[in-house]
PDB file of C-alpha atoms in Angstrom:
ATOM      1  CA  UNK M   1       0.138   0.133   0.041  1.00 45.00           C
ATOM      2  CA  UNK M   2       1.341   3.264  -1.108  1.00 47.00           C
ATOM      3  CA  UNK M   3       2.960   5.470   1.837  1.00 46.00           C
ATOM      4  CA  UNK M   4       0.644   8.280   2.835  1.00 48.00           C
ATOM      5  CA  UNK M   5       2.562  11.651   2.188  1.00 48.00           C
ATOM      6  CA  UNK M   6       3.193  14.201   4.511  1.00 48.00           C
ATOM      7  CA  UNK M   7       0.786  17.088   4.727  1.00 45.00           C
ATOM      8  CA  UNK M   8       2.516  19.970   3.204  1.00 44.00           C
ATOM      9  CA  UNK M   9       4.289  22.708   5.811  1.00 43.00           C
ATOM     10  CA  UNK M  10       2.521  26.069   5.797  1.00 45.00           C
ATOM     11  CA  UNK M  11       5.566  28.304   5.020  1.00 46.00           C
ATOM     12  CA  UNK M  12       5.965  31.157   7.137  1.00 47.00           C
ATOM     13  CA  UNK M  13       4.910  34.243   6.395  1.00 51.00           C
ATOM     14  CA  UNK M  14       8.065  36.546   5.740  1.00 56.00           C
ATOM     15  CA  UNK M  15       8.917  39.236   7.993  1.00 59.00           C
ATOM     16  CA  UNK M  16      10.434  42.649   7.416  1.00 56.00           C
ATOM     17  CA  UNK M  17      13.757  43.145   8.614  1.00 55.00           C
ATOM     18  CA  UNK M  18      12.137  46.026  10.881  1.00 52.00           C
ATOM     19  CA  UNK M  19       9.968  43.218  12.590  1.00 57.00           C
ATOM     20  CA  UNK M  20      12.916  40.185  13.186  1.00 65.00           C
ATOM     21  CA  UNK M  21      13.208  39.781  16.778  1.00 63.00           C
ATOM     22  CA  UNK M  22      16.728  38.565  18.153  1.00 58.00           C
ATOM     23  CA  UNK M  23      16.832  34.779  19.324  1.00 55.00           C
ATOM     24  CA  UNK M  24      19.373  32.379  19.973  1.00 54.00           C
ATOM     25  CA  UNK M  25      22.060  31.683  17.299  1.00 55.00           C
ATOM     26  CA  UNK M  26      21.047  28.667  16.497  1.00 59.00           C
ATOM     27  CA  UNK M  27      17.333  29.069  16.579  1.00 68.00           C
ATOM     28  CA  UNK M  28      15.504  28.937  13.322  1.00 79.00           C
ATOM     29  CA  UNK M  29      15.503  33.290  11.897  1.00 82.00           C
ATOM     30  CA  UNK M  30      12.165  34.491  12.605  1.00 79.00           C
ATOM     31  CA  UNK M  31      12.442  35.670   8.840  1.00 83.00           C
ATOM     32  CA  UNK M  32      10.935  32.470   7.883  1.00 80.00           C
ATOM     33  CA  UNK M  33      14.387  32.159   5.465  1.00 84.00           C
ATOM     34  CA  UNK M  34      14.761  28.092   7.137  1.00 80.00           C
ATOM     35  CA  UNK M  35      18.280  29.115   7.824  1.00 79.00           C
ATOM     36  CA  UNK M  36      19.671  29.859  11.296  1.00 73.00           C
ATOM     37  CA  UNK M  37      19.391  33.174  12.900  1.00 64.00           C
ATOM     38  CA  UNK M  38      23.413  33.350  13.412  1.00 61.00           C
ATOM     39  CA  UNK M  39      23.904  32.751   9.417  1.00 74.00           C
ATOM     40  CA  UNK M  40      21.078  35.030   8.634  1.00 79.00           C
ATOM     41  CA  UNK M  41      19.646  37.912  10.183  1.00 69.00           C
ATOM     42  CA  UNK M  42      21.871  37.239  12.958  1.00 67.00           C
ATOM     43  CA  UNK M  43      25.210  37.635  11.059  1.00 62.00           C
ATOM     44  CA  UNK M  44      24.131  41.500  10.216  1.00 57.00           C
ATOM     45  CA  UNK M  45      23.346  41.954  14.026  1.00 53.00           C
ATOM     46  CA  UNK M  46      26.670  40.579  14.902  1.00 52.00           C
ATOM     47  CA  UNK M  47      28.581  42.583  12.402  1.00 50.00           C
ATOM     48  CA  UNK M  48      26.919  45.387  13.705  1.00 47.00           C
ATOM     49  CA  UNK M  49      27.867  44.989  17.424  1.00 49.00           C
ATOM     50  CA  UNK M  50      31.727  44.297  16.587  1.00 48.00           C
ATOM     51  CA  UNK M  51      31.955  47.595  14.838  1.00 62.00           C
ATOM     52  CA  UNK M  52      31.958  49.063  17.798  1.00 85.00           C
ATOM     53  CA  UNK M  53      32.403  53.608  17.141  1.00 92.00           C
ATOM     54  CA  UNK M  54      34.940  54.455  19.850  1.00 93.00           C
ATOM     55  CA  UNK M  55      33.596  58.070  19.443  1.00 96.00           C
ATOM     56  CA  UNK M  56      29.727  58.211  18.789  1.00 96.00           C
ATOM     57  CA  UNK M  57      28.881  61.939  19.386  1.00 97.00           C
ATOM     58  CA  UNK M  58      32.278  63.363  17.421  1.00 97.00           C
ATOM     59  CA  UNK M  59      31.065  66.103  15.088  1.00 95.00           C
ATOM     60  CA  UNK M  60      27.418  67.205  17.606  1.00 95.00           C
ATOM     61  CA  UNK M  61      27.631  70.222  19.089  1.00 91.00           C
ATOM     62  CA  UNK M  62      29.642  70.108  22.408  1.00 95.00           C
ATOM     63  CA  UNK M  63      30.920  66.728  22.406  1.00 97.00           C
ATOM     64  CA  UNK M  64      32.310  66.554  25.799  1.00 98.00           C
ATOM     65  CA  UNK M  65      28.710  67.403  27.218  1.00 98.00           C
ATOM     66  CA  UNK M  66      27.014  64.483  25.339  1.00 98.00           C
ATOM     67  CA  UNK M  67      29.514  62.440  27.390  1.00 98.00           C
ATOM     68  CA  UNK M  68      29.252  64.140  30.425  1.00 98.00           C
ATOM     69  CA  UNK M  69      25.582  63.551  30.434  1.00 98.00           C
ATOM     70  CA  UNK M  70      25.864  60.221  28.963  1.00 97.00           C
ATOM     71  CA  UNK M  71      28.399  58.892  32.149  1.00 96.00           C
ATOM     72  CA  UNK M  72      28.285  61.198  34.415  1.00 95.00           C
ATOM     73  CA  UNK M  73      25.532  63.392  35.455  1.00 97.00           C
ATOM     74  CA  UNK M  74      22.055  61.697  37.447  1.00 96.00           C
ATOM     75  CA  UNK M  75      19.570  64.205  36.029  1.00 97.00           C
ATOM     76  CA  UNK M  76      19.490  66.619  32.882  1.00 98.00           C
ATOM     77  CA  UNK M  77      17.444  68.150  30.082  1.00 98.00           C
ATOM     78  CA  UNK M  78      18.420  69.648  27.445  1.00 97.00           C
ATOM     79  CA  UNK M  79      16.028  70.812  24.132  1.00 97.00           C
ATOM     80  CA  UNK M  80      17.258  69.628  20.625  1.00 97.00           C
ATOM     81  CA  UNK M  81      17.060  71.567  17.265  1.00 97.00           C
ATOM     82  CA  UNK M  82      16.614  69.251  14.379  1.00 97.00           C
ATOM     83  CA  UNK M  83      17.513  69.679  10.940  1.00 96.00           C
ATOM     84  CA  UNK M  84      14.951  71.328   8.564  1.00 92.00           C
ATOM     85  CA  UNK M  85      13.062  72.050  12.132  1.00 95.00           C
ATOM     86  CA  UNK M  86      10.051  70.408  13.901  1.00 96.00           C
ATOM     87  CA  UNK M  87       7.861  67.965  12.483  1.00 96.00           C
ATOM     88  CA  UNK M  88       4.012  68.962  12.630  1.00 96.00           C
ATOM     89  CA  UNK M  89       2.562  68.132  15.818  1.00 96.00           C
ATOM     90  CA  UNK M  90       5.575  67.789  17.509  1.00 98.00           C
ATOM     91  CA  UNK M  91       6.231  71.060  19.386  1.00 98.00           C
ATOM     92  CA  UNK M  92       9.534  70.314  20.913  1.00 97.00           C
ATOM     93  CA  UNK M  93      12.021  67.246  21.493  1.00 98.00           C
ATOM     94  CA  UNK M  94      14.242  67.539  24.700  1.00 98.00           C
ATOM     95  CA  UNK M  95      16.954  65.332  25.104  1.00 98.00           C
ATOM     96  CA  UNK M  96      16.832  63.864  28.720  1.00 98.00           C
ATOM     97  CA  UNK M  97      19.536  61.810  30.866  1.00 97.00           C
ATOM     98  CA  UNK M  98      16.989  58.798  31.324  1.00 95.00           C
ATOM     99  CA  UNK M  99      13.257  58.290  31.862  1.00 94.00           C
ATOM    100  CA  UNK M 100      10.802  56.153  33.855  1.00 91.00           C
ATOM    101  CA  UNK M 101      10.967  52.724  33.759  1.00 87.00           C
ATOM    102  CA  UNK M 102      14.326  53.094  31.714  1.00 90.00           C
ATOM    103  CA  UNK M 103      11.752  54.011  28.535  1.00 94.00           C
ATOM    104  CA  UNK M 104      14.564  54.658  25.563  1.00 97.00           C
ATOM    105  CA  UNK M 105      12.001  57.762  24.530  1.00 97.00           C
ATOM    106  CA  UNK M 106       8.524  58.879  25.345  1.00 96.00           C
ATOM    107  CA  UNK M 107       6.028  60.741  23.326  1.00 97.00           C
ATOM    108  CA  UNK M 108       4.092  62.897  25.794  1.00 95.00           C
ATOM    109  CA  UNK M 109       0.588  63.693  25.391  1.00 93.00           C
ATOM    110  CA  UNK M 110       1.018  66.741  24.000  1.00 94.00           C
ATOM    111  CA  UNK M 111       2.840  65.608  21.666  1.00 97.00           C
ATOM    112  CA  UNK M 112       6.565  66.586  22.822  1.00 97.00           C
ATOM    113  CA  UNK M 113       9.664  64.112  22.598  1.00 98.00           C
ATOM    114  CA  UNK M 114      11.529  63.484  25.443  1.00 98.00           C
ATOM    115  CA  UNK M 115      14.520  61.405  24.361  1.00 98.00           C
ATOM    116  CA  UNK M 116      16.707  59.179  26.989  1.00 97.00           C
ATOM    117  CA  UNK M 117      20.334  59.198  26.614  1.00 97.00           C
ATOM    118  CA  UNK M 118      21.929  56.416  29.072  1.00 95.00           C
ATOM    119  CA  UNK M 119      19.796  53.113  27.762  1.00 90.00           C
ATOM    120  CA  UNK M 120      21.858  50.521  26.221  1.00 85.00           C
ATOM    121  CA  UNK M 121      23.000  50.449  22.790  1.00 83.00           C
ATOM    122  CA  UNK M 122      22.485  46.962  20.444  1.00 80.00           C
ATOM    123  CA  UNK M 123      24.286  48.598  17.056  1.00 83.00           C
ATOM    124  CA  UNK M 124      27.450  49.014  18.227  1.00 88.00           C
ATOM    125  CA  UNK M 125      27.187  52.865  17.424  1.00 93.00           C
ATOM    126  CA  UNK M 126      25.268  54.817  20.528  1.00 95.00           C
ATOM    127  CA  UNK M 127      24.765  57.515  17.991  1.00 96.00           C
ATOM    128  CA  UNK M 128      22.512  55.286  15.589  1.00 95.00           C
ATOM    129  CA  UNK M 129      20.288  53.914  18.136  1.00 96.00           C
ATOM    130  CA  UNK M 130      19.367  57.345  19.958  1.00 97.00           C
ATOM    131  CA  UNK M 131      18.628  58.259  16.023  1.00 97.00           C
ATOM    132  CA  UNK M 132      16.274  55.122  15.969  1.00 96.00           C
ATOM    133  CA  UNK M 133      14.473  56.171  18.799  1.00 97.00           C
ATOM    134  CA  UNK M 134      13.958  59.557  17.993  1.00 98.00           C
ATOM    135  CA  UNK M 135      12.630  59.019  14.476  1.00 97.00           C
ATOM    136  CA  UNK M 136      10.009  56.482  15.868  1.00 97.00           C
ATOM    137  CA  UNK M 137       9.229  58.841  18.708  1.00 98.00           C
ATOM    138  CA  UNK M 138       8.306  61.565  16.160  1.00 98.00           C
ATOM    139  CA  UNK M 139       5.951  59.270  14.676  1.00 97.00           C
ATOM    140  CA  UNK M 140       4.702  57.708  17.641  1.00 98.00           C
ATOM    141  CA  UNK M 141       1.151  57.875  18.616  1.00 97.00           C
ATOM    142  CA  UNK M 142       1.097  60.867  21.428  1.00 96.00           C
ATOM    143  CA  UNK M 143       1.272  59.901  25.017  1.00 93.00           C
ATOM    144  CA  UNK M 144       3.279  56.675  24.729  1.00 95.00           C
ATOM    145  CA  UNK M 145       6.984  55.196  25.442  1.00 96.00           C
ATOM    146  CA  UNK M 146       8.666  54.189  22.367  1.00 97.00           C
ATOM    147  CA  UNK M 147      10.504  50.531  22.927  1.00 94.00           C
ATOM    148  CA  UNK M 148      13.738  49.592  22.918  1.00 92.00           C
ATOM    149  CA  UNK M 149      14.769  47.093  19.476  1.00 91.00           C
ATOM    150  CA  UNK M 150      17.260  45.975  17.333  1.00 88.00           C
ATOM    151  CA  UNK M 151      18.734  48.685  14.934  1.00 88.00           C
ATOM    152  CA  UNK M 152      19.167  48.509  11.572  1.00 82.00           C
ATOM    153  CA  UNK M 153      22.955  48.808  10.591  1.00 78.00           C
ATOM    154  CA  UNK M 154      22.321  51.428   7.778  1.00 83.00           C
ATOM    155  CA  UNK M 155      19.785  53.406   9.738  1.00 89.00           C
ATOM    156  CA  UNK M 156      20.843  56.980  10.102  1.00 94.00           C
ATOM    157  CA  UNK M 157      22.818  58.569  12.982  1.00 95.00           C
ATOM    158  CA  UNK M 158      22.320  61.338  15.438  1.00 97.00           C
ATOM    159  CA  UNK M 159      24.871  63.724  12.904  1.00 97.00           C
ATOM    160  CA  UNK M 160      21.990  63.328  10.167  1.00 97.00           C
ATOM    161  CA  UNK M 161      18.921  64.376  12.555  1.00 98.00           C
ATOM    162  CA  UNK M 162      20.400  66.469  14.303  1.00 97.00           C
ATOM    163  CA  UNK M 163      21.186  70.461  12.991  1.00 96.00           C
ATOM    164  CA  UNK M 164      24.955  71.051  13.618  1.00 94.00           C
ATOM    165  CA  UNK M 165      24.714  74.711  14.488  1.00 93.00           C
ATOM    166  CA  UNK M 166      22.215  73.928  17.229  1.00 92.00           C
ATOM    167  CA  UNK M 167      22.530  75.198  20.693  1.00 91.00           C
ATOM    168  CA  UNK M 168      23.532  72.730  23.272  1.00 94.00           C
ATOM    169  CA  UNK M 169      23.027  73.923  26.715  1.00 94.00           C
ATOM    170  CA  UNK M 170      22.516  71.216  29.270  1.00 96.00           C
ATOM    171  CA  UNK M 171      19.949  71.806  32.371  1.00 97.00           C
ATOM    172  CA  UNK M 172      21.094  70.007  35.404  1.00 97.00           C
ATOM    173  CA  UNK M 173      18.444  69.105  37.986  1.00 96.00           C
ATOM    174  CA  UNK M 174      18.779  67.962  41.667  1.00 94.00           C
ATOM    175  CA  UNK M 175      16.003  65.659  40.951  1.00 93.00           C
ATOM    176  CA  UNK M 176      13.567  63.855  37.565  1.00 93.00           C
ATOM    177  CA  UNK M 177      10.337  65.898  38.876  1.00 89.00           C
ATOM    178  CA  UNK M 178      10.808  67.031  34.791  1.00 90.00           C
ATOM    179  CA  UNK M 179       9.360  63.238  33.984  1.00 89.00           C
ATOM    180  CA  UNK M 180       6.067  64.824  35.217  1.00 83.00           C
ATOM    181  CA  UNK M 181       4.922  67.741  33.025  1.00 76.00           C
ATOM    182  CA  UNK M 182       2.795  69.794  35.798  1.00 69.00           C
ATOM    183  CA  UNK M 183       1.182  69.265  39.386  1.00 49.00           C
ATOM    184  CA  UNK M 184      -2.015  68.288  37.855  1.00 49.00           C
ATOM    185  CA  UNK M 185      -0.204  65.222  35.906  1.00 57.00           C
ATOM    186  CA  UNK M 186       1.604  64.426  39.135  1.00 50.00           C
ATOM    187  CA  UNK M 187      -1.027  63.520  41.184  1.00 54.00           C
ATOM    188  CA  UNK M 188      -2.308  61.202  38.363  1.00 55.00           C
ATOM    189  CA  UNK M 189       0.647  59.893  37.446  1.00 64.00           C
ATOM    190  CA  UNK M 190       0.905  55.681  37.476  1.00 74.00           C
ATOM    191  CA  UNK M 191       1.789  53.951  40.986  1.00 81.00           C
ATOM    192  CA  UNK M 192       4.869  52.601  38.588  1.00 81.00           C
ATOM    193  CA  UNK M 193       6.084  55.795  37.822  1.00 79.00           C
ATOM    194  CA  UNK M 194       5.791  57.487  40.702  1.00 80.00           C
ATOM    195  CA  UNK M 195       7.807  54.706  42.333  1.00 84.00           C
ATOM    196  CA  UNK M 196      10.554  54.678  39.784  1.00 83.00           C
ATOM    197  CA  UNK M 197      10.699  58.769  40.216  1.00 84.00           C
ATOM    198  CA  UNK M 198      11.070  57.850  43.901  1.00 87.00           C
ATOM    199  CA  UNK M 199      13.854  55.391  43.405  1.00 88.00           C
ATOM    200  CA  UNK M 200      15.608  57.485  41.223  1.00 89.00           C
ATOM    201  CA  UNK M 201      15.560  60.625  43.135  1.00 90.00           C
ATOM    202  CA  UNK M 202      17.150  58.739  46.262  1.00 90.00           C
ATOM    203  CA  UNK M 203      19.627  57.473  43.970  1.00 89.00           C
ATOM    204  CA  UNK M 204      20.867  60.657  42.522  1.00 91.00           C
ATOM    205  CA  UNK M 205      24.362  62.461  43.310  1.00 94.00           C
ATOM    206  CA  UNK M 206      24.049  66.085  43.649  1.00 96.00           C
ATOM    207  CA  UNK M 207      25.834  67.484  40.475  1.00 97.00           C
ATOM    208  CA  UNK M 208      26.624  70.735  39.391  1.00 98.00           C
ATOM    209  CA  UNK M 209      27.796  71.879  36.071  1.00 98.00           C
ATOM    210  CA  UNK M 210      30.624  74.210  36.173  1.00 98.00           C
ATOM    211  CA  UNK M 211      29.914  77.881  34.187  1.00 97.00           C
ATOM    212  CA  UNK M 212      33.436  78.916  33.741  1.00 97.00           C
ATOM    213  CA  UNK M 213      34.989  75.749  31.665  1.00 98.00           C
ATOM    214  CA  UNK M 214      33.436  73.654  29.028  1.00 96.00           C
ATOM    215  CA  UNK M 215      32.098  69.921  30.333  1.00 98.00           C
ATOM    216  CA  UNK M 216      33.392  70.027  34.227  1.00 98.00           C
ATOM    217  CA  UNK M 217      30.962  68.545  36.631  1.00 98.00           C
ATOM    218  CA  UNK M 218      31.259  68.976  40.235  1.00 98.00           C
ATOM    219  CA  UNK M 219      29.337  66.044  42.901  1.00 97.00           C
ATOM    220  CA  UNK M 220      29.202  65.479  45.999  1.00 95.00           C
ATOM    221  CA  UNK M 221      29.796  62.261  47.748  1.00 90.00           C
ATOM    222  CA  UNK M 222      29.264  61.260  51.581  1.00 86.00           C
ATOM    223  CA  UNK M 223      33.143  60.679  51.839  1.00 87.00           C
ATOM    224  CA  UNK M 224      34.580  63.812  49.277  1.00 92.00           C
ATOM    225  CA  UNK M 225      33.470  65.525  46.491  1.00 96.00           C
ATOM    226  CA  UNK M 226      34.670  65.101  42.877  1.00 97.00           C
ATOM    227  CA  UNK M 227      35.268  67.109  39.818  1.00 98.00           C
ATOM    228  CA  UNK M 228      34.683  65.323  36.687  1.00 98.00           C
ATOM    229  CA  UNK M 229      35.874  67.081  33.664  1.00 98.00           C
ATOM    230  CA  UNK M 230      35.609  65.974  30.205  1.00 98.00           C
ATOM    231  CA  UNK M 231      38.215  67.449  27.764  1.00 98.00           C
ATOM    232  CA  UNK M 232      38.366  66.736  24.119  1.00 97.00           C
ATOM    233  CA  UNK M 233      42.415  66.779  23.691  1.00 97.00           C
ATOM    234  CA  UNK M 234      43.653  64.021  22.095  1.00 96.00           C
ATOM    235  CA  UNK M 235      45.024  61.170  24.701  1.00 96.00           C
ATOM    236  CA  UNK M 236      48.707  61.272  24.830  1.00 96.00           C
ATOM    237  CA  UNK M 237      48.618  65.184  24.446  1.00 97.00           C
ATOM    238  CA  UNK M 238      46.570  65.453  27.715  1.00 98.00           C
ATOM    239  CA  UNK M 239      48.023  62.985  29.372  1.00 97.00           C
ATOM    240  CA  UNK M 240      51.401  64.644  28.694  1.00 98.00           C
ATOM    241  CA  UNK M 241      50.219  68.201  29.771  1.00 98.00           C
ATOM    242  CA  UNK M 242      48.649  66.706  32.931  1.00 98.00           C
ATOM    243  CA  UNK M 243      52.140  64.992  34.097  1.00 98.00           C
ATOM    244  CA  UNK M 244      53.778  68.493  33.099  1.00 98.00           C
ATOM    245  CA  UNK M 245      51.458  69.618  35.511  1.00 98.00           C
ATOM    246  CA  UNK M 246      51.337  67.822  38.349  1.00 97.00           C
ATOM    247  CA  UNK M 247      55.367  67.724  38.430  1.00 97.00           C
ATOM    248  CA  UNK M 248      55.046  71.083  38.860  1.00 97.00           C
ATOM    249  CA  UNK M 249      52.331  71.290  41.698  1.00 97.00           C
ATOM    250  CA  UNK M 250      50.119  73.172  39.658  1.00 97.00           C
ATOM    251  CA  UNK M 251      47.727  70.394  38.852  1.00 97.00           C
ATOM    252  CA  UNK M 252      45.510  70.892  41.672  1.00 97.00           C
ATOM    253  CA  UNK M 253      42.158  72.948  42.262  1.00 97.00           C
ATOM    254  CA  UNK M 254      43.516  74.268  45.688  1.00 95.00           C
ATOM    255  CA  UNK M 255      44.472  73.246  49.022  1.00 94.00           C
ATOM    256  CA  UNK M 256      42.987  69.321  49.775  1.00 95.00           C
ATOM    257  CA  UNK M 257      42.412  68.838  46.139  1.00 97.00           C
ATOM    258  CA  UNK M 258      44.434  66.218  43.961  1.00 96.00           C
ATOM    259  CA  UNK M 259      44.417  65.313  40.616  1.00 97.00           C
ATOM    260  CA  UNK M 260      43.393  61.420  41.536  1.00 95.00           C
ATOM    261  CA  UNK M 261      43.247  59.636  37.934  1.00 94.00           C
ATOM    262  CA  UNK M 262      41.012  59.574  34.811  1.00 95.00           C
ATOM    263  CA  UNK M 263      38.628  57.616  32.879  1.00 94.00           C
ATOM    264  CA  UNK M 264      38.182  56.979  29.185  1.00 95.00           C
ATOM    265  CA  UNK M 265      34.376  57.515  27.932  1.00 96.00           C
ATOM    266  CA  UNK M 266      32.912  57.197  24.035  1.00 96.00           C
ATOM    267  CA  UNK M 267      36.714  58.365  23.071  1.00 95.00           C
ATOM    268  CA  UNK M 268      37.619  61.508  25.074  1.00 97.00           C
ATOM    269  CA  UNK M 269      39.059  61.205  28.516  1.00 97.00           C
ATOM    270  CA  UNK M 270      37.579  62.534  31.865  1.00 97.00           C
ATOM    271  CA  UNK M 271      40.222  63.636  34.493  1.00 97.00           C
ATOM    272  CA  UNK M 272      38.686  63.443  37.967  1.00 97.00           C
ATOM    273  CA  UNK M 273      39.931  65.367  40.933  1.00 97.00           C
ATOM    274  CA  UNK M 274      39.124  64.546  44.505  1.00 96.00           C
ATOM    275  CA  UNK M 275      37.912  67.783  46.483  1.00 97.00           C
ATOM    276  CA  UNK M 276      37.587  67.883  50.705  1.00 95.00           C
ATOM    277  CA  UNK M 277      33.680  67.531  51.920  1.00 93.00           C
ATOM    278  CA  UNK M 278      32.512  70.993  52.053  1.00 92.00           C
ATOM    279  CA  UNK M 279      34.489  72.229  48.984  1.00 95.00           C
ATOM    280  CA  UNK M 280      31.615  73.456  46.728  1.00 96.00           C
ATOM    281  CA  UNK M 281      30.980  73.735  42.831  1.00 97.00           C
ATOM    282  CA  UNK M 282      30.898  77.672  43.464  1.00 97.00           C
ATOM    283  CA  UNK M 283      34.539  77.217  45.345  1.00 97.00           C
ATOM    284  CA  UNK M 284      35.648  75.229  42.344  1.00 98.00           C
ATOM    285  CA  UNK M 285      35.174  77.825  39.579  1.00 98.00           C
ATOM    286  CA  UNK M 286      38.209  80.410  39.705  1.00 98.00           C
ATOM    287  CA  UNK M 287      40.512  77.410  40.531  1.00 98.00           C
ATOM    288  CA  UNK M 288      39.093  75.786  37.395  1.00 98.00           C
ATOM    289  CA  UNK M 289      39.246  78.024  34.979  1.00 98.00           C
ATOM    290  CA  UNK M 290      43.099  78.577  36.290  1.00 98.00           C
ATOM    291  CA  UNK M 291      43.745  75.169  35.674  1.00 98.00           C
ATOM    292  CA  UNK M 292      42.372  75.395  32.059  1.00 98.00           C
ATOM    293  CA  UNK M 293      44.792  78.229  31.809  1.00 98.00           C
ATOM    294  CA  UNK M 294      48.155  76.186  32.393  1.00 98.00           C
ATOM    295  CA  UNK M 295      46.722  73.537  30.619  1.00 98.00           C
ATOM    296  CA  UNK M 296      46.254  75.307  27.363  1.00 98.00           C
ATOM    297  CA  UNK M 297      49.584  76.292  27.791  1.00 98.00           C
ATOM    298  CA  UNK M 298      51.168  72.851  28.776  1.00 98.00           C
ATOM    299  CA  UNK M 299      49.323  71.839  25.534  1.00 98.00           C
ATOM    300  CA  UNK M 300      51.132  73.561  23.247  1.00 97.00           C
ATOM    301  CA  UNK M 301      54.746  72.220  24.952  1.00 94.00           C
ATOM    302  CA  UNK M 302      56.268  69.880  22.778  1.00 91.00           C
ATOM    303  CA  UNK M 303      59.566  69.265  24.731  1.00 94.00           C
ATOM    304  CA  UNK M 304      60.783  65.757  25.924  1.00 96.00           C
ATOM    305  CA  UNK M 305      58.966  65.019  29.410  1.00 97.00           C
ATOM    306  CA  UNK M 306      61.419  64.885  32.186  1.00 97.00           C
ATOM    307  CA  UNK M 307      62.119  61.637  34.057  1.00 98.00           C
ATOM    308  CA  UNK M 308      59.866  63.394  37.450  1.00 98.00           C
ATOM    309  CA  UNK M 309      57.115  64.174  34.628  1.00 98.00           C
ATOM    310  CA  UNK M 310      57.352  60.442  33.117  1.00 97.00           C
ATOM    311  CA  UNK M 311      56.707  59.387  36.920  1.00 97.00           C
ATOM    312  CA  UNK M 312      53.924  61.593  36.804  1.00 97.00           C
ATOM    313  CA  UNK M 313      52.362  60.502  33.878  1.00 97.00           C
ATOM    314  CA  UNK M 314      52.952  56.669  34.572  1.00 95.00           C
ATOM    315  CA  UNK M 315      50.867  57.487  37.704  1.00 94.00           C
ATOM    316  CA  UNK M 316      48.224  58.758  35.658  1.00 94.00           C
ATOM    317  CA  UNK M 317      48.103  56.586  33.022  1.00 92.00           C
ATOM    318  CA  UNK M 318      47.925  53.737  35.992  1.00 90.00           C
ATOM    319  CA  UNK M 319      44.894  55.080  37.758  1.00 85.00           C
ATOM    320  CA  UNK M 320      42.874  55.207  33.953  1.00 83.00           C
ATOM    321  CA  UNK M 321      39.664  53.445  33.643  1.00 79.00           C
ATOM    322  CA  UNK M 322      37.754  52.620  30.261  1.00 76.00           C
ATOM    323  CA  UNK M 323      34.016  53.060  30.852  1.00 70.00           C
ATOM    324  CA  UNK M 324      33.301  52.707  27.337  1.00 59.00           C
TER     325      UNK M 324
END
């Protein structure tokens, strides 16, 4: 007797690239191709992640402040200017350090957009992830958060969407009340948002942006205060200049302060000074401005380092940490 033929398998619907979720490398690709994910759409995703962009904010206005807001500042907001102006129905676009429940972005009821900066990168290029989130937020229905997703490798970057001549002036806040636009909505906030706001405010470290120098941020901690200063100079040149100042006893911000090291973040170097408890942001303003003048002069010196300067440089290098 003839064997029964197996029933024909129903072909899986083909998904568009933007709809394909991330699955295990050996699982069938959700696109319906029949191949394993790692050999299909997973290959492009893996390639994108390995192409890590060291300076994702390069070319944007105030690159150093972008790095600071991404890594150092708990609560801040900055209005953004888009190329070609705002779309119809979008009264404003504001960059914020973080949003409740770690939403990548939020389209408010009035149509305005909040874009969160301190979120994970899926593409290896943070500027591309943020641009994708921004584009989706601009066309989302008002009153909705924007979900995270894997970003197409060929998508635009922030540099393609933002006006390069736009003003970038961070406003640092003591808490996250900017999540809730007014007192009336604050009373109607969901329990989840209220709890998220309470947790975020409890964890926020008091932070102040200095006004006399660029991208320098004072912060207060229980044991000591700090000044963390994002600088745009090439790392080797900056290390030499700081070593010269340290060897000459000119790298501090006054009595009781000390340059203790630095870290790398998004391709830039961030020197860190320890400050005594009670040393305020206002007290740091004048010493920081004088230090900036000394540093500018040291950066122009190309003479070989002396033995003492080399020792100082070695100490600074040994105390470097890479954040990203």
